[in-house]
Backbone as CSV, one residue per row, in Angstrom:
resi,resn,N_x,N_y,N_z,CA_x,CA_y,CA_z,C_x,C_y,C_z
1,ILE,4.052,-8.025,30.094,4.858,-6.967,30.704,6.261,-7.068,30.120
2,ASP,6.792,-5.924,29.726,8.142,-5.967,29.170,9.160,-6.139,30.301
3,LEU,10.367,-6.486,29.943,11.406,-6.830,30.912,11.725,-5.688,31.873
4,ASN,11.837,-4.450,31.368,12.168,-3.313,32.245,11.088,-3.060,33.280
5,LEU,9.821,-3.111,32.861,8.716,-2.911,33.799,8.706,-4.018,34.845
6,SER,8.986,-5.233,34.421,9.034,-6.372,35.334,10.137,-6.191,36.380
7,ILE,11.292,-5.732,35.952,12.413,-5.515,36.875,12.068,-4.420,37.876
8,VAL,11.496,-3.311,37.395,11.120,-2.208,38.285,10.067,-2.677,39.287
9,LEU,9.061,-3.421,38.817,8.011,-3.928,39.700,8.598,-4.835,40.778
10,ASN,9.525,-5.696,40.407,10.158,-6.580,41.389,10.984,-5.802,42.407
11,LEU,11.703,-4.761,41.967,12.485,-3.941,42.898,11.583,-3.211,43.883
12,VAL,10.458,-2.683,43.400,9.507,-2.007,44.284,8.961,-2.992,45.316
13,MET,8.642,-4.204,44.877,8.110,-5.224,45.791,9.123,-5.579,46.870
14,VAL,10.365,-5.776,46.477,11.411,-6.118,47.443,11.626,-4.972,48.424
15,ALA,11.690,-3.753,47.930,11.907,-2.594,48.803,10.767,-2.436,49.800
16,SER,9.540,-2.670,49.368,8.413,-2.516,50.290,8.435,-3.592,51.368
17,GLU,9.011,-4.749,51.086,9.087,-5.817,52.080,10.137,-5.520,53.152
18,LEU,11.105,-4.682,52.827,12.190,-4.437,53.771,11.795,-3.483,54.895
19,SER,10.801,-2.626,54.667,10.416,-1.687,55.710,9.614,-2.399,56.790
20,HIS,9.906,-2.096,58.011,9.196,-2.601,59.184,9.221,-4.122,59.303
21,VAL,10.298,-4.741,58.837,10.429,-6.177,58.962,10.598,-6.567,60.424
22,HIS,11.179,-5.690,61.222,11.505,-6.033,62.601,10.497,-5.500,63.608
23,THR,9.215,-5.397,63.245,8.203,-4.943,64.171,8.120,-5.941,65.323
24,ARG,8.262,-5.420,66.546,8.181,-6.263,67.730,6.730,-6.384,68.164
25,PRO,6.370,-7.462,68.854,4.982,-7.622,69.295,4.471,-6.444,70.132
26,ILE,5.278,-5.865,71.004,4.820,-4.734,71.814,4.536,-3.526,70.925
27,ASP,5.368,-3.327,69.885,5.108,-2.248,68.927,3.796,-2.507,68.190
28,PHE,3.575,-3.744,67.879,2.371,-4.133,67.148,1.121,-3.796,67.960
29,VAL,1.175,-4.020,69.258,0.020,-3.763,70.117,-0.123,-2.277,70.431
30,CYS,0.945,-1.637,70.803,0.875,-0.275,71.336,1.025,0.824,70.287
31,ASP,1.427,0.498,69.079,1.682,1.515,68.070,0.861,1.217,66.812
32,SER,-0.248,1.921,66.665,-1.114,1.686,65.508,-0.393,2.002,64.197
33,GLU,0.555,2.925,64.229,1.326,3.255,63.028,2.191,2.064,62.598
34,ALA,2.772,1.345,63.556,3.567,0.152,63.223,2.672,-0.901,62.573
35,ARG,1.448,-1.064,63.091,0.507,-2.018,62.492,0.118,-1.568,61.087
36,ARG,-0.134,-0.278,60.919,-0.513,0.235,59.615,0.614,0.000,58.597
37,MET,1.853,0.227,59.017,2.996,0.047,58.112,3.222,-1.435,57.776
38,MET,2.856,-2.312,58.680,3.038,-3.740,58.440,1.982,-4.282,57.466
39,ASN,0.826,-3.645,57.418,-0.271,-4.113,56.580,0.017,-3.776,55.109
40,LYS,0.294,-4.791,54.328,0.663,-4.635,52.913,-0.479,-4.977,51.959
41,VAL,-1.691,-5.172,52.487,-2.804,-5.589,51.639,-3.081,-4.577,50.537
42,LYS,-3.122,-3.289,50.864,-3.401,-2.261,49.843,-2.326,-2.283,48.756
43,ASP,-1.062,-2.431,49.154,0.028,-2.508,48.167,-0.176,-3.702,47.234
44,LEU,-0.551,-4.839,47.813,-0.766,-6.035,47.011,-1.955,-5.862,46.066
45,GLN,-2.993,-5.180,46.530,-4.157,-4.935,45.676,-3.781,-4.050,44.483
46,VAL,-2.957,-3.032,44.731,-2.509,-2.150,43.641,-1.658,-2.945,42.647
47,GLU,-0.746,-3.758,43.157,0.124,-4.537,42.277,-0.668,-5.582,41.498
48,MET,-1.758,-6.079,42.096,-2.591,-7.049,41.401,-3.217,-6.415,40.150
49,VAL,-3.599,-5.144,40.244,-4.174,-4.439,39.102,-3.132,-4.312,37.987
50,VAL,-1.877,-4.019,38.366,-0.788,-3.894,37.389,-0.483,-5.248,36.754
51,CYS,-0.615,-6.292,37.533,-0.294,-7.648,37.066,-1.550,-8.290,36.479
52,SER,-1.757,-8.114,35.220,-2.961,-8.648,34.584,-2.935,-10.169,34.462
53,ALA,-1.807,-10.790,34.788,-1.684,-12.246,34.684,-2.427,-12.973,35.800
54,VAL,-2.921,-12.244,36.795,-3.566,-12.884,37.934,-5.089,-12.785,37.782
55,ASP,-5.624,-13.480,36.814,-7.074,-13.503,36.654,-7.691,-14.529,37.601
56,ALA,-7.116,-15.714,37.648,-7.617,-16.767,38.533,-6.430,-17.526,39.116
57,LEU,-6.548,-17.867,40.380,-5.500,-18.634,41.044,-5.531,-20.079,40.551
58,PRO,-4.400,-20.780,40.615,-4.350,-22.159,40.124,-5.062,-23.160,41.045
59,SER,-5.346,-22.755,42.288,-6.068,-23.633,43.212,-6.904,-22.776,44.158
60,ASP,-7.900,-23.409,44.746,-8.774,-22.702,45.675,-8.052,-22.303,46.947
61,ILE,-8.461,-21.168,47.486,-7.999,-20.703,48.788,-9.245,-20.511,49.650
62,LYS,-9.250,-21.133,50.826,-10.383,-20.981,51.733,-10.311,-19.597,52.365
63,LEU,-11.361,-18.828,52.184,-11.401,-17.467,52.711,-11.591,-17.500,54.220
64,PRO,-10.863,-16.647,54.948,-11.056,-16.607,56.405,-12.431,-16.038,56.738
65,CYS,-12.982,-16.517,57.826,-14.260,-16.010,58.313,-14.005,-14.614,58.893
66,ILE,-14.716,-13.621,58.365,-14.440,-12.247,58.790,-15.581,-11.619,59.567
67,ARG,-16.727,-12.266,59.570,-17.876,-11.710,60.291,-17.683,-11.885,61.783
68,ILE,-18.110,-10.867,62.509,-18.026,-10.912,63.969,-19.417,-10.667,64.542
69,HIS,-19.876,-11.631,65.318,-21.081,-11.413,66.111,-20.574,-10.857,67.435
70,LYS,-20.816,-9.572,67.636,-20.185,-8.841,68.744,-20.365,-9.529,70.099
71,ALA,-21.567,-9.938,70.430,-21.822,-10.557,71.739,-21.059,-11.874,71.881
72,THR,-21.057,-12.681,70.842,-20.335,-13.961,70.890,-18.833,-13.723,70.983
73,TRP,-18.324,-12.785,70.188,-16.889,-12.482,70.184,-16.438,-11.988,71.559
74,GLU,-17.219,-11.118,72.163,-16.841,-10.561,73.467,-16.910,-11.584,74.586
75,ARG,-17.671,-12.666,74.419,-17.722,-13.730,75.433,-16.475,-14.613,75.373
76,LYS,-15.766,-14.565,74.267,-14.549,-15.371,74.132,-13.415,-14.687,74.878
77,SER,-12.514,-15.493,75.429,-11.323,-14.922,76.055,-10.386,-14.415,74.962
78,VAL,-9.451,-13.566,75.325,-8.460,-13.080,74.372,-7.671,-14.268,73.812
79,HIS,-7.448,-15.296,74.638,-6.746,-16.501,74.176,-7.533,-17.180,73.055
80,GLU,-8.840,-17.307,73.253,-9.682,-17.954,72.236,-9.737,-17.108,70.964
81,GLN,-9.830,-15.804,71.113,-9.851,-14.915,69.959,-8.548,-15.033,69.175
82,ARG,-7.441,-15.007,69.904,-6.134,-15.114,69.244,-5.993,-16.470,68.553
83,ALA,-6.456,-17.547,69.215,-6.383,-18.879,68.612,-7.182,-18.941,67.312
84,GLU,-8.337,-18.300,67.286,-9.162,-18.278,66.079,-8.446,-17.530,64.948
85,ILE,-7.818,-16.432,65.279,-7.076,-15.653,64.278,-5.874,-16.449,63.766
86,LEU,-5.150,-17.088,64.676,-4.003,-17.904,64.266,-4.433,-19.040,63.343
87,LEU,-5.553,-19.662,63.651,-6.047,-20.746,62.815,-6.417,-20.230,61.421
88,SER,-7.068,-19.081,61.368,-7.418,-18.486,60.073,-6.174,-18.127,59.274
89,LEU,-5.204,-17.492,59.937,-3.966,-17.113,59.257,-3.195,-18.345,58.791
90,GLY,-3.130,-19.375,59.632,-2.408,-20.596,59.282,-3.009,-21.297,58.078
91,THR,-4.335,-21.389,58.050,-5.022,-22.018,56.918,-4.814,-21.200,55.655
92,LEU,-4.916,-19.887,55.783,-4.709,-19.001,54.642,-3.287,-19.149,54.102
93,ALA,-2.299,-19.166,54.991,-0.898,-19.325,54.562,-0.694,-20.648,53.834
94,GLN,-1.278,-21.701,54.351,-1.135,-23.028,53.736,-1.752,-23.044,52.338
95,ASP,-2.941,-22.472,52.186,-3.595,-22.456,50.881,-2.848,-21.565,49.880
96,VAL,-2.338,-20.428,50.350,-1.568,-19.542,49.459,-0.283,-20.246,49.030
97,ARG,0.358,-20.951,49.960,1.580,-21.702,49.631,1.272,-22.744,48.552
98,SER,0.143,-23.446,48.685,-0.240,-24.450,47.683,-0.472,-23.802,46.324
99,ALA,-1.173,-22.674,46.291,-1.422,-21.964,45.032,-0.112,-21.476,44.431
100,ARG,0.788,-21.011,45.290,2.087,-20.507,44.813,2.883,-21.621,44.148
101,THR,2.869,-22.815,44.722,3.653,-23.920,44.145,3.109,-24.351,42.791
102,LEU,1.827,-24.047,42.517,1.231,-24.407,41.230,1.295,-23.279,40.205
103,SER,1.805,-22.114,40.629,1.827,-20.929,39.753,3.027,-20.934,38.826
104,GLN,2.821,-20.321,37.670,3.896,-20.141,36.707,4.735,-18.933,37.117
105,PRO,6.034,-18.905,36.748,6.857,-17.736,37.051,6.246,-16.472,36.442
106,GLY,6.433,-15.364,37.132,5.920,-14.086,36.654,5.373,-13.267,37.805
107,CYS,4.650,-12.218,37.460,4.179,-11.307,38.503,3.125,-11.957,39.396
108,GLY,2.338,-12.902,38.865,1.356,-13.605,39.692,2.032,-14.405,40.799
109,LEU,3.095,-15.088,40.449,3.856,-15.857,41.427,4.474,-14.920,42.467
110,THR,5.007,-13.796,42.008,5.607,-12.822,42.921,4.569,-12.282,43.896
111,LEU,3.363,-12.008,43.410,2.290,-11.536,44.296,1.950,-12.579,45.358
112,LEU,1.846,-13.838,44.943,1.541,-14.902,45.906,2.665,-15.068,46.926
113,GLU,3.916,-14.934,46.490,5.049,-15.005,47.415,4.963,-13.884,48.445
114,ARG,4.658,-12.675,47.980,4.541,-11.525,48.898,3.367,-11.698,49.851
115,LEU,2.242,-12.210,49.344,1.090,-12.452,50.203,1.426,-13.486,51.265
116,GLU,2.073,-14.563,50.861,2.462,-15.596,51.819,3.414,-15.020,52.870
117,HIS,4.352,-14.204,52.446,5.297,-13.570,53.365,4.555,-12.685,54.372
118,SER,3.603,-11.914,53.886,2.831,-11.030,54.756,2.013,-11.832,55.774
119,ILE,1.359,-12.878,55.313,0.575,-13.727,56.219,1.487,-14.343,57.270
120,ASN,2.646,-14.837,56.851,3.593,-15.447,57.799,4.116,-14.430,58.809
121,ASN,4.307,-13.170,58.382,4.700,-12.122,59.331,3.643,-11.955,60.417
122,TYR,2.379,-11.913,60.002,1.299,-11.789,60.981,1.226,-13.009,61.886
123,LEU,1.393,-14.182,61.323,1.406,-15.402,62.148,2.492,-15.310,63.217
124,HIS,3.670,-14.888,62.813,4.804,-14.780,63.737,4.500,-13.784,64.863
125,VAL,4.024,-12.606,64.502,3.759,-11.573,65.508,2.623,-11.991,66.437
126,VAL,1.542,-12.515,65.875,0.396,-12.903,66.715,0.776,-14.048,67.646
127,ARG,1.617,-14.974,67.181,2.088,-16.062,68.066,2.888,-15.512,69.249
128,LEU,3.637,-14.430,69.016,4.499,-13.882,70.060,3.797,-12.899,70.993
129,LEU,2.563,-12.538,70.696,1.862,-11.575,71.546,1.736,-12.122,72.961
130,HIS,2.103,-11.295,73.908,2.012,-11.664,75.318,0.629,-11.259,75.814
131,ILE,-0.077,-12.197,76.362,-1.406,-11.919,76.886,-1.313,-11.899,78.399
132,GLU,-1.704,-10.775,78.978,-1.540,-10.525,80.407,-2.137,-11.596,81.305
133,GLN,-3.244,-12.202,80.908,-3.904,-13.164,81.782,-3.144,-14.479,81.864
134,GLY,-1.962,-14.536,81.330,-1.185,-15.768,81.346,-1.394,-16.531,80.059
135,GLU,-0.631,-17.543,79.850,-0.686,-18.283,78.597,-1.391,-19.625,78.747
136,GLN,-2.413,-19.689,79.609,-3.129,-20.948,79.729,-3.790,-21.289,78.400
137,VAL,-3.887,-22.573,78.162,-4.473,-23.026,76.913,-5.974,-23.142,77.111
138,GLY,-6.701,-22.462,76.241,-8.151,-22.506,76.301,-8.675,-23.580,75.369
139,PRO,-9.978,-23.589,75.156,-10.557,-24.557,74.226,-9.996,-24.361,72.823
140,GLN,-9.972,-25.415,72.060,-9.476,-25.358,70.682,-10.341,-24.393,69.875
141,ALA,-9.705,-23.563,69.079,-10.434,-22.606,68.252,-11.234,-23.354,67.194
142,GLU,-12.413,-22.841,66.922,-13.220,-23.405,65.850,-12.695,-22.879,64.527
143,LEU,-12.604,-23.755,63.565,-12.181,-23.337,62.242,-13.378,-22.699,61.551
144,CYS,-13.255,-21.427,61.292,-14.340,-20.673,60.674,-13.831,-20.162,59.339
145,LEU,-14.220,-20.827,58.277,-13.760,-20.431,56.955,-14.937,-20.157,56.041
146,GLY,-14.721,-19.222,55.173,-15.721,-18.939,54.159,-15.578,-19.914,53.007
147,ARG,-16.187,-19.593,51.926,-16.152,-20.477,50.762,-14.769,-20.453,50.116
148,PRO,-14.438,-21.497,49.378,-13.176,-21.498,48.633,-13.273,-20.531,47.453
149,SER,-12.146,-19.939,47.087,-12.135,-18.984,45.980,-10.817,-19.055,45.228
150,LYS,-10.901,-18.808,43.931,-9.705,-18.685,43.094,-9.472,-17.230,42.699
151,ASP,-10.220,-16.327,43.307,-10.152,-14.899,43.004,-9.183,-14.227,43.982
152,LEU,-7.998,-13.845,43.495,-6.993,-13.239,44.371,-7.495,-11.939,44.987
153,GLY,-8.268,-11.171,44.242,-8.825,-9.936,44.787,-9.700,-10.208,46.002
154,LEU,-10.506,-11.245,45.935,-11.368,-11.614,47.065,-10.539,-12.138,48.237
155,VAL,-9.494,-12.897,47.938,-8.596,-13.388,48.988,-7.947,-12.202,49.709
156,LEU,-7.443,-11.230,48.953,-6.820,-10.048,49.555,-7.830,-9.260,50.378
157,LYS,-9.040,-9.126,49.880,-10.089,-8.408,50.609,-10.368,-9.082,51.957
158,HIS,-10.534,-10.395,51.952,-10.817,-11.115,53.195,-9.630,-11.069,54.158
159,PHE,-8.413,-11.164,53.631,-7.221,-11.056,54.475,-7.192,-9.674,55.136
160,GLY,-7.432,-8.637,54.345,-7.457,-7.274,54.889,-8.532,-7.098,55.948
161,LEU,-9.702,-7.656,55.710,-10.793,-7.537,56.684,-10.520,-8.346,57.950
162,LEU,-9.811,-9.456,57.830,-9.401,-10.211,59.019,-8.473,-9.348,59.881
163,LEU,-7.551,-8.629,59.217,-6.590,-7.784,59.937,-7.266,-6.572,60.572
164,THR,-8.164,-5.932,59.833,-8.792,-4.709,60.348,-10.013,-5.001,61.212
165,GLY,-10.474,-6.241,61.214,-11.623,-6.634,62.021,-11.192,-7.381,63.270
166,LYS,-11.182,-8.696,63.174,-10.913,-9.540,64.347,-9.569,-9.215,65.007
167,LEU,-8.519,-9.065,64.201,-7.206,-8.802,64.790,-7.190,-7.463,65.517
168,GLU,-7.779,-6.440,64.926,-7.813,-5.126,65.586,-8.634,-5.173,66.875
169,TRP,-9.675,-5.990,66.918,-10.472,-6.114,68.151,-9.621,-6.729,69.265
170,VAL,-8.841,-7.731,68.932,-7.950,-8.342,69.930,-6.903,-7.325,70.378
171,ILE,-6.318,-6.627,69.431,-5.280,-5.625,69.741,-5.863,-4.524,70.622
172,ALA,-7.072,-4.083,70.325,-7.707,-3.033,71.146,-7.828,-3.472,72.592
173,GLU,-8.163,-4.725,72.807,-8.263,-5.257,74.168,-6.885,-5.304,74.829
174,MET,-5.886,-5.759,74.073,-4.539,-5.863,74.619,-3.900,-4.501,74.812
175,ALA,-4.262,-3.512,74.002,-3.646,-2.189,74.061,-4.041,-1.432,75.330
176,LYS,-5.023,-1.921,76.038,-5.404,-1.282,77.302,-4.241,-1.303,78.291
177,GLY,-3.294,-2.223,78.091,-2.138,-2.334,78.972,-0.948,-1.475,78.523
178,CYS,-1.090,-0.708,77.459,0.038,0.091,76.941,0.245,1.344,77.776
């Protein structure tokens, strides 16, 4: 990538990070548009195509478990569901951080930085979500991870499906109070 294209790509990335930085947890639950604007997975997927330097990540990332067995999921409390999502997001953030520290400077590193930032935003918001039934601590969430992968496209796909699957199911339950 030539220098001018690199500068423009970096400016676009920074500008996209500035919108909706201050989404509050209540907005996240009650406003689907705020959630849609916070979800940067599609933007990252588009930028990954532009950044041909991201063929393989420098280290494995454990993919979050995205499958939902409806009956089992519905038997879990909202606390347990949220704990499972937090555990998946936390593990994903840790693995992306490790891959980022091993990456060479360039658009691949910038993509990993943006992905880590996005995951951390979700971690922050999900941690702050107020659950009406009180904040009692339930059983420890089971760590449900898929196979390790060095494919950033697959990592982005699983992250997106975690957000539009399990997280949206929790939000739908919580949004009944909006």
